[in-house]
Coordinates of C-alpha atoms in Angstrom, one line a residue:
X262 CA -15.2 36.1 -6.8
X263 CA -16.3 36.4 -3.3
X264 CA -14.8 35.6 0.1
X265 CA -15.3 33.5 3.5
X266 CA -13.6 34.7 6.9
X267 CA -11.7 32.1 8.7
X268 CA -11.9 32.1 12.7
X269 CA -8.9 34.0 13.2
X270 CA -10.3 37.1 10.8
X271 CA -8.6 36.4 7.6
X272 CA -10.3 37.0 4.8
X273 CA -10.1 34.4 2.1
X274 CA -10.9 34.5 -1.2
X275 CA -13.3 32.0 -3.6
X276 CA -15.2 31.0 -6.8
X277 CA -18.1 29.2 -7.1
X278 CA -20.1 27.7 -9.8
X279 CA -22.2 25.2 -10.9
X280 CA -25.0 23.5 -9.6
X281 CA -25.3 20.1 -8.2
X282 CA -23.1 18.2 -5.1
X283 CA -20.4 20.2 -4.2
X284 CA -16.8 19.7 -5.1
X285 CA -13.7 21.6 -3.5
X286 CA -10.7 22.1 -5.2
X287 CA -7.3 23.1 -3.4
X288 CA -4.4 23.8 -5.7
X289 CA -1.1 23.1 -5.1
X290 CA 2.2 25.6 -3.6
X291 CA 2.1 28.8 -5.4
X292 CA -0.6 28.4 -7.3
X293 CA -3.9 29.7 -6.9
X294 CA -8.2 29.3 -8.2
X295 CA -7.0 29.5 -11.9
X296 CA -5.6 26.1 -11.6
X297 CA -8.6 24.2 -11.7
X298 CA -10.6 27.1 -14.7
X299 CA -9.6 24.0 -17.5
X300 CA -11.9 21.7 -16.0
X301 CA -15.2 24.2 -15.0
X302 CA -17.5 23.5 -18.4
X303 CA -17.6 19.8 -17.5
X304 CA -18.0 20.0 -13.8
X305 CA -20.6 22.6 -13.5
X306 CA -22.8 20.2 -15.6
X307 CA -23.6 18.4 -12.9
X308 CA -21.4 20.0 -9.6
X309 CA -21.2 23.1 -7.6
X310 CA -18.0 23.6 -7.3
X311 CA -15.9 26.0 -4.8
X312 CA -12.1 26.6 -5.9
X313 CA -10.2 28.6 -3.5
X314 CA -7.0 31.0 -2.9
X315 CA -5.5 29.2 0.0
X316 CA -3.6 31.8 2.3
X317 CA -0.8 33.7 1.2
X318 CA -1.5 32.6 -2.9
X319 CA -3.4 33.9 -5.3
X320 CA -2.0 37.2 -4.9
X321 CA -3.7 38.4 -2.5
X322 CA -2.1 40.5 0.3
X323 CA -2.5 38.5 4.1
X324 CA -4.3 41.0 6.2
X325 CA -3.5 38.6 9.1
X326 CA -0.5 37.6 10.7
X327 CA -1.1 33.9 10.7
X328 CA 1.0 32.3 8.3
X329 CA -0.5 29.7 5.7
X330 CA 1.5 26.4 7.8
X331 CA -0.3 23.5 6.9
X332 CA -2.2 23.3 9.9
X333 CA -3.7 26.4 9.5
X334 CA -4.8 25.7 6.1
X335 CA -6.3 22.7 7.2
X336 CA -8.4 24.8 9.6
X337 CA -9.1 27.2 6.7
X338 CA -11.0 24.5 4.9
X339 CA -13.0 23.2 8.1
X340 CA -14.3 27.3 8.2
X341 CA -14.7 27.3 4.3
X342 CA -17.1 23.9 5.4
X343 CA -18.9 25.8 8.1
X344 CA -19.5 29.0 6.3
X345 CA -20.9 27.7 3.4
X346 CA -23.0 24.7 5.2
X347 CA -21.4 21.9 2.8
X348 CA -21.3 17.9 3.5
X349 CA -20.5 15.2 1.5
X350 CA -18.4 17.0 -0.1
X351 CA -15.8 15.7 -3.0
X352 CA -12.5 17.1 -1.9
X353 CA -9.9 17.5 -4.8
X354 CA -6.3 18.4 -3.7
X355 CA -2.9 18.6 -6.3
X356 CA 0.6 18.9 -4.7
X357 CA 0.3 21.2 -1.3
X358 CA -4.0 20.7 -1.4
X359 CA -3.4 16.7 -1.2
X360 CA -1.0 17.2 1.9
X361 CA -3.9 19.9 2.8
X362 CA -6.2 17.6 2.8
X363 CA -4.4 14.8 5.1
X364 CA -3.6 17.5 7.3
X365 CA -8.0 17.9 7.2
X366 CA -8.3 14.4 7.8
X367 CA -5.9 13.7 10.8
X368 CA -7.6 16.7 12.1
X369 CA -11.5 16.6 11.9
X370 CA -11.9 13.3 10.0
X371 CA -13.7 12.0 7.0
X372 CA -17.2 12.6 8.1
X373 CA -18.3 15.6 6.2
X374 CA -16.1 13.9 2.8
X375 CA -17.6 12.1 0.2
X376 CA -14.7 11.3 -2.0
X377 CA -11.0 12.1 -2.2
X378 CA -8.8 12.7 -5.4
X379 CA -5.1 13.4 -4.4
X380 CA -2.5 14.5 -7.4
X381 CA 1.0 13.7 -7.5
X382 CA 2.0 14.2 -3.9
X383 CA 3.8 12.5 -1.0
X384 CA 2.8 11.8 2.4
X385 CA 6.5 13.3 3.4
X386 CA 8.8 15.2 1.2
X387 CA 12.2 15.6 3.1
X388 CA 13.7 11.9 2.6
X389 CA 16.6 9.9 5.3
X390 CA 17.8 6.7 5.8
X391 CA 14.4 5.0 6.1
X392 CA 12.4 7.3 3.3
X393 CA 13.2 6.9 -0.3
X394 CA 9.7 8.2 -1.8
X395 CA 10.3 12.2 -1.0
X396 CA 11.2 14.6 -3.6
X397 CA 13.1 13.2 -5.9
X398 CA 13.7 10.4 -3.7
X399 CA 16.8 12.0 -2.3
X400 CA 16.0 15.3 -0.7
X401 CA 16.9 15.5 2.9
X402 CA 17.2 18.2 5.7
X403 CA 20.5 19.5 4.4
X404 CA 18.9 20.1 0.8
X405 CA 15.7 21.3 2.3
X406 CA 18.0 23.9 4.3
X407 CA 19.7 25.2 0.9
X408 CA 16.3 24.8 -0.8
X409 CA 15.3 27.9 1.8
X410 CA 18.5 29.8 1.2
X411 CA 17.8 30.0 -2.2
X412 CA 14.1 30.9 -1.9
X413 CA 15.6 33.6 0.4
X414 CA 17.8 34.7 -2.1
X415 CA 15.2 35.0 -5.5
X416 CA 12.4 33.6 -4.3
X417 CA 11.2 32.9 -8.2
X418 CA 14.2 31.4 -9.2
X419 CA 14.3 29.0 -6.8
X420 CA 11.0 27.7 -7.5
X421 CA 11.9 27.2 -11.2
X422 CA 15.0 25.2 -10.1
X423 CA 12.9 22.9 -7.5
X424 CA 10.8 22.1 -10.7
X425 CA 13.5 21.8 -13.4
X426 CA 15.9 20.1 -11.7
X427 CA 14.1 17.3 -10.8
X428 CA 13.2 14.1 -12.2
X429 CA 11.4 15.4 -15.2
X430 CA 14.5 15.8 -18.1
X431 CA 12.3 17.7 -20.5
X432 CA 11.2 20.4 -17.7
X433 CA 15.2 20.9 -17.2
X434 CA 15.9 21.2 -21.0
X435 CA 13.0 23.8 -21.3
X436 CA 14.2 25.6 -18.3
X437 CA 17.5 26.1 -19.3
X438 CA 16.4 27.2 -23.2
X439 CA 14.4 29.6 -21.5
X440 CA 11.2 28.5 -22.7
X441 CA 8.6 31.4 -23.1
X442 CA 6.1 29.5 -20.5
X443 CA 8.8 29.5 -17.9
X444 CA 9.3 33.0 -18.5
X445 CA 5.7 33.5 -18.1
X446 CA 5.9 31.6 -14.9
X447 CA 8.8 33.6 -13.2
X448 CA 7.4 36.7 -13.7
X449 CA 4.1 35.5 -12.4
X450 CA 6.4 34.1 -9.5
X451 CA 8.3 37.7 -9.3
X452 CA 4.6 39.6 -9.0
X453 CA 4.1 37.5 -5.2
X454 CA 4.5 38.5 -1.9
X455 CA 7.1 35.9 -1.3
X456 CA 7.1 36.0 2.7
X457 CA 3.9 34.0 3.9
X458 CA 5.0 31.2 0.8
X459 CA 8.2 30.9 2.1
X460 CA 6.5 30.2 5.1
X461 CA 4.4 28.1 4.0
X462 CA 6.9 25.9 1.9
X463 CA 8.5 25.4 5.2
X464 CA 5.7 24.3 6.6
X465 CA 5.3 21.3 4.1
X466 CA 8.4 20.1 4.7
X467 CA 8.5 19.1 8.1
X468 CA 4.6 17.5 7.6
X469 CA 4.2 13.7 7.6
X470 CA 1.6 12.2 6.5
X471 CA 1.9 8.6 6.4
X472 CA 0.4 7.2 9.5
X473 CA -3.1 9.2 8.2
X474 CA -3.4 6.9 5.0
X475 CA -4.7 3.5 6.7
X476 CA -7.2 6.0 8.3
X477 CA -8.9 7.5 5.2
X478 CA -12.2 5.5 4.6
X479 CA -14.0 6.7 2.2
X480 CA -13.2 6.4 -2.0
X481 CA -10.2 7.8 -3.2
X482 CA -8.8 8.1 -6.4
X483 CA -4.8 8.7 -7.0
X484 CA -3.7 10.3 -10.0
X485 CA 0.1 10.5 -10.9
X486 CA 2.3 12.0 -13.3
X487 CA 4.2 8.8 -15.7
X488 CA 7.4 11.4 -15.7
X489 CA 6.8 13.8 -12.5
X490 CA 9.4 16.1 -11.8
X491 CA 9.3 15.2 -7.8
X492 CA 8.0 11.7 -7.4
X493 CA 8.8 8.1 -9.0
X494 CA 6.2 5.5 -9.8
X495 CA 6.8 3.7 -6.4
X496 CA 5.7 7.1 -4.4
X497 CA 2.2 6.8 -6.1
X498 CA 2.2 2.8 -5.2
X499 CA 3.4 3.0 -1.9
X500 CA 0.4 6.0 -1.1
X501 CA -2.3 3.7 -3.0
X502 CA -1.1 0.5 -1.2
X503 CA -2.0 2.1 2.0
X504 CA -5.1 4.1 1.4
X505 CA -7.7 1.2 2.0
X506 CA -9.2 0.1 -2.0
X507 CA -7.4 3.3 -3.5
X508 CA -7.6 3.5 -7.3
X509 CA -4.7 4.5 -9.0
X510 CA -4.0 6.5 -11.9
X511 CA -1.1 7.1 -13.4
X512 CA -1.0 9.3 -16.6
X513 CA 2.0 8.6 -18.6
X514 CA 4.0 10.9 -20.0
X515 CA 3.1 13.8 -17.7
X516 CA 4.8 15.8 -15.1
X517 CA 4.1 17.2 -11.6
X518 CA 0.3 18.4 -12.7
X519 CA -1.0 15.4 -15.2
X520 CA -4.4 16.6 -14.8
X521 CA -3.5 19.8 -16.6
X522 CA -1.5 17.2 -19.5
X523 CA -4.7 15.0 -19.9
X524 CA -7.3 17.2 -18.6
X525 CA -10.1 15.9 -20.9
X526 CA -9.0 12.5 -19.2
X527 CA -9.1 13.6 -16.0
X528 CA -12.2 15.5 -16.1
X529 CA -14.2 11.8 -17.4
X530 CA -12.5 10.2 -14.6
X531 CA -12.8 12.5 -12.0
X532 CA -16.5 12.6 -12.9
X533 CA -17.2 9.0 -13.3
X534 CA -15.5 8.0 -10.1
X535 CA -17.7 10.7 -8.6
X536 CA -20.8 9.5 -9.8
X537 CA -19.6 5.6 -9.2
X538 CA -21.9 4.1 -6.2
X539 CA -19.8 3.4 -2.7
X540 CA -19.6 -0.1 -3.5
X541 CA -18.2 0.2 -7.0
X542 CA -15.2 2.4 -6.1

């Protein structure tokens, strides 16, 4: 592993390999480099790819006091661009990376991007009156608000419940059997500093997104989980209708991360949308 300073002195951590035109991979909230490990024997064929910790994950302690908001991120990847001199760069972003990655695009643009692949995420997760395609499509301030009380309170639990008690009946039944991966997951939850994620997670929820799709004008690919635990179908339709000839993917039968359900699917697609020329995507 080695490491990148952002402008404001934090040190931030990342793996590369491969060889060939570069790909960066941003995970989603909580998670960290490991989440993308699955797919390195196919992409380093033929890409050079650069997978890292965003601030505040991967359990690595912040030697900064600039929390990991959204924005900052966002900025994170713009120094992660300048330090290691890439363009045209495929940028790959699951659940916080795709709202990472709008947050990139409202701010600096498209021009150093050469594709986009966004995973099961919305352009706004607190819903109201006039937004239905949040989390779980009925998620609002007030919930949001005991969301953070409970984070607060067992930081690890509370992540498990936002997952399990979502939309996703099998994650709920496995949750409450006590399943041996969600034990592994809470005490991987239970070993982070859960200050700067708390942070972060509030962060995320007062982002909106949706006035930067129309802008986004270069290939993207949208890929979906059949059975996510936070979205419905109409969340990824609504996102592809307004991302300018966005193709869409939905993987059936898959939760929140359906690139870690179908990986040796996603890792075809994700390279033959890749390699496609401009006019074909």
């Amino acid at each position: 592993m080695t490491h990148f300073f952002a402008d404001d002195g934090a040190k931030l951590h990342v793996k590369i390999s491969g060889e060939g035109s570069p790909i960066v991979m941003l995970h989603g909230w909580t998670s960290s480099s490991q989440e993308w490990f699955p797919f390195l024997t196919e992409l380093n064929k033929r890409h050079r790819v650069y997978r890292w910790d965003a601030r505040g994950h991967g359990g690595h302690k912040q030697d900064v006091k600039t929390p990991p908001t959204v924005e900052r991120m966002a900025r994170d990847l713009s120094d992660l661009l300048d330090h290691y001199g890439l363009e045209q760069v495929t940028m790959v972003g699951h659940s916080m990376g795709a709202l990472t990655l709008w947050q990139y695009i409202r701010d600096y643009g498209t021009k150093r991007i050469s594709r986009l692949c966004f995973i099961d995420q919305s352009p706004k997760l607190l819903t109201d009156a006039d937004w239905g395609h949040g989390i779980y499509g009925d998620f609002n301030g007030e919930k949001s608000q005991e969301m953070l009380g409970t984070l607060n309170d067992d930081f690890a639990e509370g992540v498990l419940k936002l997952t399990a008690f979502g939309l996703n009946a099998r994650a709920r039944e496995k949750y409450l059997a006590g399943a041996s991966g969600w034990e592994r997951s809470r005490s991987a939850l239970r070993a982070q500093d859960p200050g700067p994620l708390i942070k972060c997670w509030e962060s995320l929820t007062k982002a909106d997104y949706r006035d930067v799709l129309a802008s986004i004008d270069v290939p993207s690919m949208l890929i979906y989980g059949g059975e996510s635990n936070f979205y419905r179908t109409e969340t990824a339709h609504y996102v592809a209708d307004r991302i300018p000839n966005a193709l869409l993917q939905i993987y059936e039968g898959t939760d929140h991360s359906p690139h870690q359900w179908q990986r040796e699917r996603f890792v075809r697609e994700l390279m033959a949308f890749i390699e496609q020329p401009p006019q074909a995507v």
